[in-house]
Amino acid sequence: MKLREFGNQDLLVSPIGLGMAALGRPGYINLGHAEDLQHNYDVDAMRSHSHQVLQTAYDAGVRYFDAARSYGRAEQFLASWLTNDILKDAPTIGSKWGYTYTADWQIDAEHHEVKEHALPVLIRQWQESLQLLGENLNIYHIHSATLDSGVLENYEVLERLWELKSHGIVVGLSLSGTGQADTLRKALTIESEGEKLFGSVQLTFNILEQSNKVLYQEASDVGLGIIVKESLANGRLTSRNQAPEFAEKAAVLNFIADAYETSIDAIAMAYVLAHDWCSVVLSGAANEAHLLSNLEAAKINLDRTDIETLDKLAEDIGVYWKTRSALAWN
Ligand SMILES: NC(=O)c1ccc[n+]([C@@H]2O[C@H](COP(=O)([O-])OP(=O)(O)OC[C@H]3O[C@@H](n4cnc5c(N)ncnc54)[C@H](OP(=O)(O)O)[C@@H]3O)[C@@H](O)[C@H]2O)c1
């Protein structure tokens, strides 16, 4: 995979990155997550499993890896993998603060994570991430910033983020929900002497959730690096999705996948990569077979007519996020 500039942030990334939400903890919302981990939640087993997936990604040319404080031991597993000296060049690493992992390694925990975008949380979690990832850490995102959380008007927090930026960290935010556009527009206004605070945004975009394309192009035009998450709609845009109400869309996806002699998931990720403003699309695979299938997307150039056909599969934004919030932790 040919590396590319991450916005104008002086970082290089691969078109496909690896996200660790499903690799760093026993419980997650993706369809079939439990099977992927073969129900084996022993810490050492999960560490070596994640190292295998990380190494397979690296050997395939992946040079962006995405973690978060709330992904259980994801930063720890990433840090221990980064110490092995067979890595010829250092990948770009991103993490997130703002959610605290509270599941205590349980799948059926009452609360898996607690959200708080306050200064004491930033101070604590920055220290924890720095302790684990040190100089490997390049990008630090507010996890799922929303206007409601008030973080974009919390001047103590913004002050501290400007400090991180002055020490060479690319400061970013991840978005979520139907308010992605409003939150990003607000974030783009935060600047000092013409310099923007935020250099990275991580957002949900896929064949079912296609809103805000013009705004994402604008963010890219002013130099932000753009990371796309949930490109497979948490597994709904894969062969796993046998839901009767999805059958019609699955037929269109299968028809196009057959034409390119590939899989639905690769088509879904290739669709995201076909948007110029996208710097990196994340694979959320929890096993090597799924990862290798996702990586096929980098070899696919969808032609215009197929992109227009896929454009028509978009869901209403309210329906999309309602469906997502109903996905069970497993
Ligand atoms: N708010 C935020 O900041 C936020 C929120 C969500 C995600 N993220 C980031 O984005 C990354 C990716 O997002 P995501 O994992 O939530 O969603 P996703 O990429 O939309 O979905 C991944 C799901 O698709 C399944 N899958 C992948 N390839 C498959 C295949 N070939 N066949 C069948 N199933 C397949 C995976 O199953 P397996 O698990 O079985 O491989 C997993 O369940 C995360 O790891 C995280 O880094 C950030």
CSV table of C-alpha atoms and ligand atoms in Angstrom, one decimal:
chain,number,residue,atom,x,y,z
A,1,MET,CA,0.0,0.0,0.0
A,2,LYS,CA,1.4,3.4,-1.0
A,3,LEU,CA,1.7,5.8,1.9
A,4,ARG,CA,0.1,9.2,1.7
A,5,GLU,CA,0.2,12.5,3.6
A,6,PHE,CA,-2.2,12.8,6.6
A,7,GLY,CA,-3.7,16.2,5.7
A,8,ASN,CA,-1.0,18.8,6.2
A,9,GLN,CA,0.0,17.3,9.5
A,10,ASP,CA,3.5,16.1,8.5
A,11,LEU,CA,2.6,12.5,9.1
A,12,LEU,CA,2.4,9.6,6.7
A,13,VAL,CA,-0.3,7.0,6.7
A,14,SER,CA,-1.5,4.0,4.7
A,15,PRO,CA,-4.9,4.1,3.0
A,16,ILE,CA,-6.1,1.4,5.3
A,17,GLY,CA,-5.5,1.5,9.1
A,18,LEU,CA,-6.2,-1.0,11.9
A,19,GLY,CA,-8.6,-0.1,14.7
A,20,MET,CA,-8.3,-2.0,18.0
A,21,ALA,CA,-11.8,-1.5,19.5
A,22,ALA,CA,-12.4,-5.2,19.1
A,23,LEU,CA,-8.9,-6.5,19.9
A,24,GLY,CA,-8.2,-4.8,23.2
A,25,ARG,CA,-11.1,-6.0,25.4
A,26,PRO,CA,-13.4,-9.1,25.7
A,27,GLY,CA,-16.7,-7.2,25.0
A,28,TYR,CA,-17.6,-5.0,22.0
A,29,ILE,CA,-20.8,-4.3,19.9
A,30,ASN,CA,-19.6,-5.7,16.6
A,31,LEU,CA,-21.7,-8.6,15.2
A,32,GLY,CA,-20.1,-12.0,16.1
A,33,HIS,CA,-17.3,-10.4,18.2
A,34,ALA,CA,-17.4,-13.2,20.8
A,35,GLU,CA,-16.8,-15.9,18.2
A,36,ASP,CA,-13.8,-14.1,16.8
A,37,LEU,CA,-12.1,-14.2,20.1
A,38,GLN,CA,-13.2,-17.9,20.3
A,39,HIS,CA,-14.6,-16.9,23.7
A,40,ASN,CA,-11.0,-17.0,25.0
A,41,TYR,CA,-10.6,-13.9,27.2
A,42,ASP,CA,-7.3,-14.9,29.0
A,43,VAL,CA,-5.2,-11.7,28.9
A,44,ASP,CA,-2.1,-13.4,27.5
A,45,ALA,CA,-4.1,-15.2,24.9
A,46,MET,CA,-5.7,-11.9,23.8
A,47,ARG,CA,-2.3,-10.2,23.8
A,48,SER,CA,-0.8,-12.7,21.5
A,49,HIS,CA,-3.9,-12.8,19.3
A,50,SER,CA,-3.8,-9.0,18.9
A,51,HIS,CA,0.0,-9.1,18.2
A,52,GLN,CA,-0.7,-11.6,15.4
A,53,VAL,CA,-3.4,-9.4,13.9
A,54,LEU,CA,-1.1,-6.3,14.3
A,55,GLN,CA,1.8,-8.0,12.6
A,56,THR,CA,-0.3,-9.3,9.7
A,57,ALA,CA,-1.5,-5.8,9.2
A,58,TYR,CA,2.0,-4.3,9.4
A,59,ASP,CA,3.4,-6.9,6.9
A,60,ALA,CA,0.6,-6.0,4.5
A,61,GLY,CA,1.7,-2.4,4.6
A,62,VAL,CA,-0.6,-0.9,7.3
A,63,ARG,CA,1.0,2.1,8.8
A,64,TYR,CA,-1.8,3.6,10.9
A,65,PHE,CA,-3.0,2.0,14.2
A,66,ASP,CA,-5.9,3.3,16.2
A,67,ALA,CA,-6.4,2.8,20.0
A,68,ALA,CA,-8.2,4.5,22.9
A,69,ARG,CA,-8.0,4.4,26.7
A,70,SER,CA,-11.5,2.8,26.7
A,71,TYR,CA,-10.5,-0.1,24.5
A,72,GLY,CA,-9.4,-2.1,27.6
A,73,ARG,CA,-5.8,-3.1,27.1
A,74,ALA,CA,-5.5,-2.0,23.5
A,75,GLU,CA,-2.8,0.6,24.2
A,76,GLN,CA,-0.9,-2.0,26.3
A,77,PHE,CA,-1.1,-4.6,23.5
A,78,LEU,CA,0.0,-2.0,20.9
A,79,ALA,CA,2.9,-0.8,23.1
A,80,SER,CA,4.2,-4.3,23.7
A,81,TRP,CA,4.0,-5.1,20.0
A,82,LEU,CA,5.8,-1.9,19.0
A,83,THR,CA,8.8,-2.9,21.1
A,84,ASN,CA,9.6,-5.8,18.8
A,85,ASP,CA,12.6,-4.8,16.7
A,86,ILE,CA,11.4,-6.4,13.4
A,87,LEU,CA,9.4,-3.3,12.6
A,88,LYS,CA,11.6,-1.6,10.0
A,89,ASP,CA,9.7,1.7,10.0
A,90,ALA,CA,7.6,3.3,12.7
A,91,PRO,CA,3.9,3.3,12.0
A,92,THR,CA,1.7,6.3,12.8
A,93,ILE,CA,-0.2,5.8,16.1
A,94,GLY,CA,-3.4,7.4,17.3
A,95,SER,CA,-5.3,7.1,20.5
A,96,LYS,CA,-8.3,8.8,22.3
A,97,TRP,CA,-9.2,10.2,25.7
A,98,GLY,CA,-12.6,10.9,27.3
A,99,TYR,CA,-14.0,7.5,27.9
A,100,THR,CA,-12.8,5.4,30.8
A,101,TYR,CA,-12.9,1.6,30.5
A,102,THR,CA,-15.1,0.2,33.4
A,103,ALA,CA,-16.0,-3.3,32.3
A,104,ASP,CA,-13.2,-4.9,34.3
A,105,TRP,CA,-12.6,-7.5,31.6
A,106,GLN,CA,-16.2,-8.6,31.7
A,107,ILE,CA,-18.6,-9.0,28.7
A,108,ASP,CA,-21.8,-8.6,30.6
A,109,ALA,CA,-20.6,-5.6,32.6
A,110,GLU,CA,-23.4,-3.1,33.4
A,111,HIS,CA,-21.3,-0.2,32.1
A,112,HIS,CA,-18.5,-0.9,29.7
A,113,GLU,CA,-17.2,2.7,29.6
A,114,VAL,CA,-17.9,6.1,31.2
A,115,LYS,CA,-17.7,9.3,29.2
A,116,GLU,CA,-16.3,12.5,30.7
A,117,HIS,CA,-14.6,15.2,28.7
A,118,ALA,CA,-13.2,17.1,31.8
A,119,LEU,CA,-9.7,18.4,32.4
A,120,PRO,CA,-8.8,15.9,35.2
A,121,VAL,CA,-9.7,13.0,32.8
A,122,LEU,CA,-7.5,14.5,30.1
A,123,ILE,CA,-4.6,14.9,32.5
A,124,ARG,CA,-5.0,11.4,33.9
A,125,GLN,CA,-5.5,9.7,30.5
A,126,TRP,CA,-2.7,11.6,28.7
A,127,GLN,CA,-0.3,10.4,31.4
A,128,GLU,CA,-1.6,6.8,31.0
A,129,SER,CA,-1.3,6.9,27.2
A,130,LEU,CA,2.1,8.5,27.3
A,131,GLN,CA,3.4,6.0,29.8
A,132,LEU,CA,2.4,3.2,27.5
A,133,LEU,CA,3.0,4.6,24.0
A,134,GLY,CA,5.6,7.3,24.7
A,135,GLU,CA,7.1,8.9,21.5
A,136,ASN,CA,5.2,6.4,19.3
A,137,LEU,CA,2.0,8.3,20.0
A,138,ASN,CA,1.4,10.9,17.1
A,139,ILE,CA,-2.3,11.7,17.3
A,140,TYR,CA,-4.5,12.2,20.4
A,141,HIS,CA,-8.3,12.5,19.8
A,142,ILE,CA,-11.2,13.6,22.1
A,143,HIS,CA,-13.3,10.4,22.1
A,144,SER,CA,-16.7,10.9,20.6
A,145,ALA,CA,-16.9,14.7,21.1
A,146,THR,CA,-20.4,16.1,20.8
A,147,LEU,CA,-21.7,19.7,21.3
A,148,ASP,CA,-23.7,18.3,24.3
A,149,SER,CA,-20.5,17.2,26.1
A,150,GLY,CA,-19.4,20.9,26.1
A,151,VAL,CA,-15.8,19.9,25.5
A,152,LEU,CA,-15.4,22.4,22.6
A,153,GLU,CA,-16.2,25.2,25.0
A,154,ASN,CA,-14.2,24.0,27.9
A,155,TYR,CA,-11.4,26.5,27.8
A,156,GLU,CA,-9.3,24.6,30.4
A,157,VAL,CA,-9.3,21.5,28.2
A,158,LEU,CA,-8.7,23.5,25.0
A,159,GLU,CA,-5.8,25.3,26.7
A,160,ARG,CA,-4.2,21.9,27.6
A,161,LEU,CA,-4.8,20.6,24.0
A,162,TRP,CA,-3.0,23.6,22.6
A,163,GLU,CA,-0.1,22.7,24.9
A,164,LEU,CA,0.0,19.1,23.5
A,165,LYS,CA,0.0,20.6,20.0
A,166,SER,CA,2.9,22.8,20.9
A,167,HIS,CA,4.8,19.6,21.9
A,168,GLY,CA,4.3,18.1,18.4
A,169,ILE,CA,1.2,16.0,19.1
A,170,VAL,CA,-1.5,16.2,16.4
A,171,VAL,CA,-4.7,17.0,18.4
A,172,GLY,CA,-7.9,15.6,17.1
A,173,LEU,CA,-11.5,14.6,17.8
A,174,SER,CA,-13.7,11.7,17.0
A,175,LEU,CA,-17.3,12.2,16.2
A,176,SER,CA,-20.4,10.1,16.6
A,177,GLY,CA,-24.2,10.2,16.1
A,178,THR,CA,-26.5,12.4,14.1
A,179,GLY,CA,-24.6,15.5,15.2
A,180,GLN,CA,-21.3,14.7,13.5
A,181,ALA,CA,-21.6,17.7,11.2
A,182,ASP,CA,-22.4,20.3,13.8
A,183,THR,CA,-19.6,19.1,16.1
A,184,LEU,CA,-17.1,19.2,13.2
A,185,ARG,CA,-18.2,22.7,12.1
A,186,LYS,CA,-17.7,24.0,15.7
A,187,ALA,CA,-14.3,22.3,15.9
A,188,LEU,CA,-13.1,23.9,12.7
A,189,THR,CA,-13.7,27.4,14.2
A,190,ILE,CA,-11.2,26.8,17.1
A,191,GLU,CA,-8.0,28.5,16.0
A,192,SER,CA,-5.4,31.0,17.2
A,193,GLU,CA,-3.7,33.5,14.9
A,194,GLY,CA,-5.1,31.6,11.9
A,195,GLU,CA,-3.8,28.2,13.1
A,196,LYS,CA,-6.4,25.5,13.7
A,197,LEU,CA,-6.2,23.5,17.0
A,198,PHE,CA,-7.5,20.3,15.4
A,199,GLY,CA,-5.4,18.5,12.8
A,200,SER,CA,-7.3,15.2,12.8
A,201,VAL,CA,-11.0,14.1,12.8
A,202,GLN,CA,-12.2,10.5,13.1
A,203,LEU,CA,-15.8,10.1,11.8
A,204,THR,CA,-18.3,7.5,10.8
A,205,PHE,CA,-18.9,7.2,7.1
A,206,ASN,CA,-20.0,4.2,5.0
A,207,ILE,CA,-22.4,3.1,2.3
A,208,LEU,CA,-25.4,3.3,4.8
A,209,GLU,CA,-24.3,6.6,6.5
A,210,GLN,CA,-23.2,8.9,3.7
A,211,SER,CA,-24.1,12.3,5.2
A,212,ASN,CA,-21.8,15.4,5.3
A,213,LYS,CA,-19.5,14.6,2.2
A,214,VAL,CA,-19.2,18.3,1.3
A,215,LEU,CA,-18.2,19.2,4.9
A,216,TYR,CA,-15.6,16.5,5.0
A,217,GLN,CA,-14.1,17.8,1.8
A,218,GLU,CA,-14.0,21.3,3.4
A,219,ALA,CA,-12.2,19.9,6.4
A,220,SER,CA,-9.7,18.1,4.2
A,221,ASP,CA,-9.2,21.3,2.1
A,222,VAL,CA,-8.1,23.2,5.3
A,223,GLY,CA,-5.5,20.5,6.1
A,224,LEU,CA,-7.1,18.1,8.5
A,225,GLY,CA,-6.3,14.4,8.2
A,226,ILE,CA,-9.6,12.4,8.0
A,227,ILE,CA,-9.9,8.9,9.5
A,228,VAL,CA,-13.0,6.9,8.7
A,229,LYS,CA,-14.3,4.5,11.3
A,230,GLU,CA,-17.2,2.0,11.1
A,231,SER,CA,-16.8,1.7,7.4
A,232,LEU,CA,-18.6,-1.7,7.6
A,233,ALA,CA,-21.4,-0.3,9.9
A,234,ASN,CA,-20.2,-2.6,12.7
A,235,GLY,CA,-20.4,-5.7,10.5
A,236,ARG,CA,-23.7,-4.9,8.8
A,237,LEU,CA,-21.9,-4.3,5.5
A,238,THR,CA,-20.4,-7.9,5.5
A,239,SER,CA,-21.6,-11.3,4.5
A,240,ARG,CA,-22.5,-11.8,8.1
A,241,ASN,CA,-25.6,-9.6,7.7
A,242,GLN,CA,-28.4,-12.1,6.9
A,243,ALA,CA,-31.1,-9.8,8.2
A,244,PRO,CA,-34.2,-10.1,5.9
A,245,GLU,CA,-34.7,-6.3,5.8
A,246,PHE,CA,-31.1,-6.0,4.4
A,247,ALA,CA,-31.6,-8.6,1.7
A,248,GLU,CA,-32.3,-6.2,-1.1
A,249,LYS,CA,-29.1,-4.1,-0.4
A,250,ALA,CA,-27.1,-7.3,0.1
A,251,ALA,CA,-28.1,-8.4,-3.4
A,252,VAL,CA,-26.7,-5.1,-4.9
A,253,LEU,CA,-23.5,-5.4,-2.9
A,254,ASN,CA,-23.1,-9.1,-3.8
A,255,PHE,CA,-23.6,-8.3,-7.5
A,256,ILE,CA,-20.9,-5.6,-7.4
A,257,ALA,CA,-18.6,-7.7,-5.3
A,258,ASP,CA,-18.9,-10.6,-7.8
A,259,ALA,CA,-18.1,-8.2,-10.7
A,260,TYR,CA,-14.8,-7.3,-8.9
A,261,GLU,CA,-14.3,-10.9,-7.8
A,262,THR,CA,-14.1,-9.8,-4.2
A,263,SER,CA,-16.1,-9.6,-1.0
A,264,ILE,CA,-18.8,-7.2,0.3
A,265,ASP,CA,-16.6,-5.8,3.0
A,266,ALA,CA,-13.8,-5.0,0.5
A,267,ILE,CA,-16.3,-3.2,-1.7
A,268,ALA,CA,-17.7,-1.2,1.3
A,269,MET,CA,-14.2,-0.1,2.2
A,270,ALA,CA,-13.2,0.7,-1.4
A,271,TYR,CA,-16.4,2.9,-1.6
A,272,VAL,CA,-15.0,5.0,1.3
A,273,LEU,CA,-11.5,5.1,-0.2
A,274,ALA,CA,-13.1,6.4,-3.4
A,275,HIS,CA,-13.7,9.8,-1.6
A,276,ASP,CA,-10.7,12.1,-2.0
A,277,TRP,CA,-11.1,13.6,1.5
A,278,CYS,CA,-10.6,10.2,3.2
A,279,SER,CA,-7.0,9.9,4.4
A,280,VAL,CA,-7.4,6.5,6.2
A,281,VAL,CA,-10.2,4.0,6.4
A,282,LEU,CA,-10.0,1.8,9.5
A,283,SER,CA,-10.4,-2.0,9.5
A,284,GLY,CA,-12.1,-3.1,12.7
A,285,ALA,CA,-11.3,-6.7,12.1
A,286,ALA,CA,-10.8,-8.9,15.2
A,287,ASN,CA,-9.1,-11.8,13.3
A,288,GLU,CA,-6.6,-12.2,10.4
A,289,ALA,CA,-9.1,-13.7,7.9
A,290,HIS,CA,-11.3,-10.6,8.2
A,291,LEU,CA,-8.4,-8.3,8.1
A,292,LEU,CA,-7.0,-9.8,4.9
A,293,SER,CA,-10.4,-9.6,3.3
A,294,ASN,CA,-10.7,-5.9,4.3
A,295,LEU,CA,-7.2,-5.2,2.9
A,296,GLU,CA,-8.3,-6.2,-0.6
A,297,ALA,CA,-10.1,-2.9,-0.7
A,298,ALA,CA,-6.8,-1.1,-1.4
A,299,LYS,CA,-6.5,-2.9,-4.7
A,300,ILE,CA,-10.0,-2.0,-6.0
A,301,ASN,CA,-10.8,1.1,-8.1
A,302,LEU,CA,-14.5,1.3,-8.2
A,303,ASP,CA,-15.8,2.8,-11.5
A,304,ARG,CA,-18.1,5.8,-11.5
A,305,THR,CA,-21.3,3.8,-12.3
A,306,ASP,CA,-20.8,1.4,-9.4
A,307,ILE,CA,-20.1,4.3,-7.0
A,308,GLU,CA,-23.4,5.9,-8.1
A,309,THR,CA,-25.2,2.6,-7.6
A,310,LEU,CA,-23.7,2.4,-4.0
A,311,ASP,CA,-24.6,6.0,-3.4
A,312,LYS,CA,-28.3,4.9,-3.6
A,313,LEU,CA,-28.0,2.5,-0.7
A,314,ALA,CA,-27.7,5.2,1.9
A,315,GLU,CA,-30.0,4.9,4.9
A,316,ASP,CA,-31.8,7.9,6.6
A,317,ILE,CA,-29.3,9.2,9.1
A,318,GLY,CA,-31.8,8.9,12.0
A,319,VAL,CA,-32.5,5.2,11.1
A,320,TYR,CA,-28.8,4.5,10.8
A,321,TRP,CA,-27.9,5.7,14.3
A,322,LYS,CA,-31.0,4.2,15.9
A,323,THR,CA,-30.0,0.8,14.4
A,324,ARG,CA,-26.4,1.2,15.6
A,325,SER,CA,-27.4,2.1,19.2
A,326,ALA,CA,-29.5,-1.1,19.3
A,327,LEU,CA,-26.4,-3.3,18.5
A,328,ALA,CA,-25.7,-5.6,21.6
A,329,TRP,CA,-22.3,-5.9,23.3
A,330,ASN,CA,-21.0,-9.4,22.8
B,1,LIG,N1,-16.2,6.9,18.5
B,1,LIG,C1,-15.1,6.4,18.0
B,1,LIG,O1,-14.1,7.1,18.1
B,1,LIG,C2,-15.1,5.1,17.4
B,1,LIG,C3,-16.3,4.3,17.3
B,1,LIG,C4,-16.2,3.1,16.7
B,1,LIG,C5,-15.0,2.7,16.1
B,1,LIG,N2,-13.9,3.4,16.2
B,1,LIG,C6,-12.7,2.9,15.5
B,1,LIG,O2,-13.0,2.4,14.3
B,1,LIG,C7,-12.5,1.0,14.2
B,1,LIG,C8,-13.4,0.2,13.2
B,1,LIG,O3,-14.7,0.4,13.6
B,1,LIG,P1,-15.6,-0.8,14.1
B,1,LIG,O4,-14.8,-2.0,14.3
B,1,LIG,O5,-16.4,-0.2,15.2
B,1,LIG,O6,-16.6,-1.1,12.9
B,1,LIG,P2,-16.6,-1.6,11.4
B,1,LIG,O7,-15.2,-1.6,10.9
B,1,LIG,O8,-17.7,-1.0,10.8
B,1,LIG,O9,-17.0,-3.2,11.7
B,1,LIG,C9,-16.1,-4.1,12.0
B,1,LIG,C10,-17.0,-5.4,12.1
B,1,LIG,O10,-17.1,-6.0,10.8
B,1,LIG,C11,-16.7,-7.3,10.9
B,1,LIG,N3,-16.0,-7.8,9.8
B,1,LIG,C12,-14.9,-7.2,9.2
B,1,LIG,N4,-14.5,-7.9,8.1
B,1,LIG,C13,-15.4,-8.9,8.0
B,1,LIG,C14,-15.5,-10.0,7.0
B,1,LIG,N5,-14.7,-10.1,6.0
B,1,LIG,N6,-16.5,-10.8,7.2
B,1,LIG,C15,-17.4,-10.7,8.3
B,1,LIG,N7,-17.3,-9.7,9.2
B,1,LIG,C16,-16.3,-8.9,9.0
B,1,LIG,C17,-15.8,-7.4,12.1
B,1,LIG,O11,-15.9,-8.7,12.6
B,1,LIG,P3,-14.7,-9.3,13.4
B,1,LIG,O12,-14.8,-8.5,14.7
B,1,LIG,O13,-15.3,-10.6,13.4
B,1,LIG,O14,-13.5,-9.2,12.6
B,1,LIG,C18,-16.3,-6.4,13.0
B,1,LIG,O15,-17.4,-7.0,13.7
B,1,LIG,C19,-12.5,0.6,15.6
B,1,LIG,O16,-11.6,-0.5,15.8
B,1,LIG,C20,-12.0,1.8,16.3
B,1,LIG,O17,-10.6,1.9,16.2
B,1,LIG,C21,-13.9,4.6,16.8
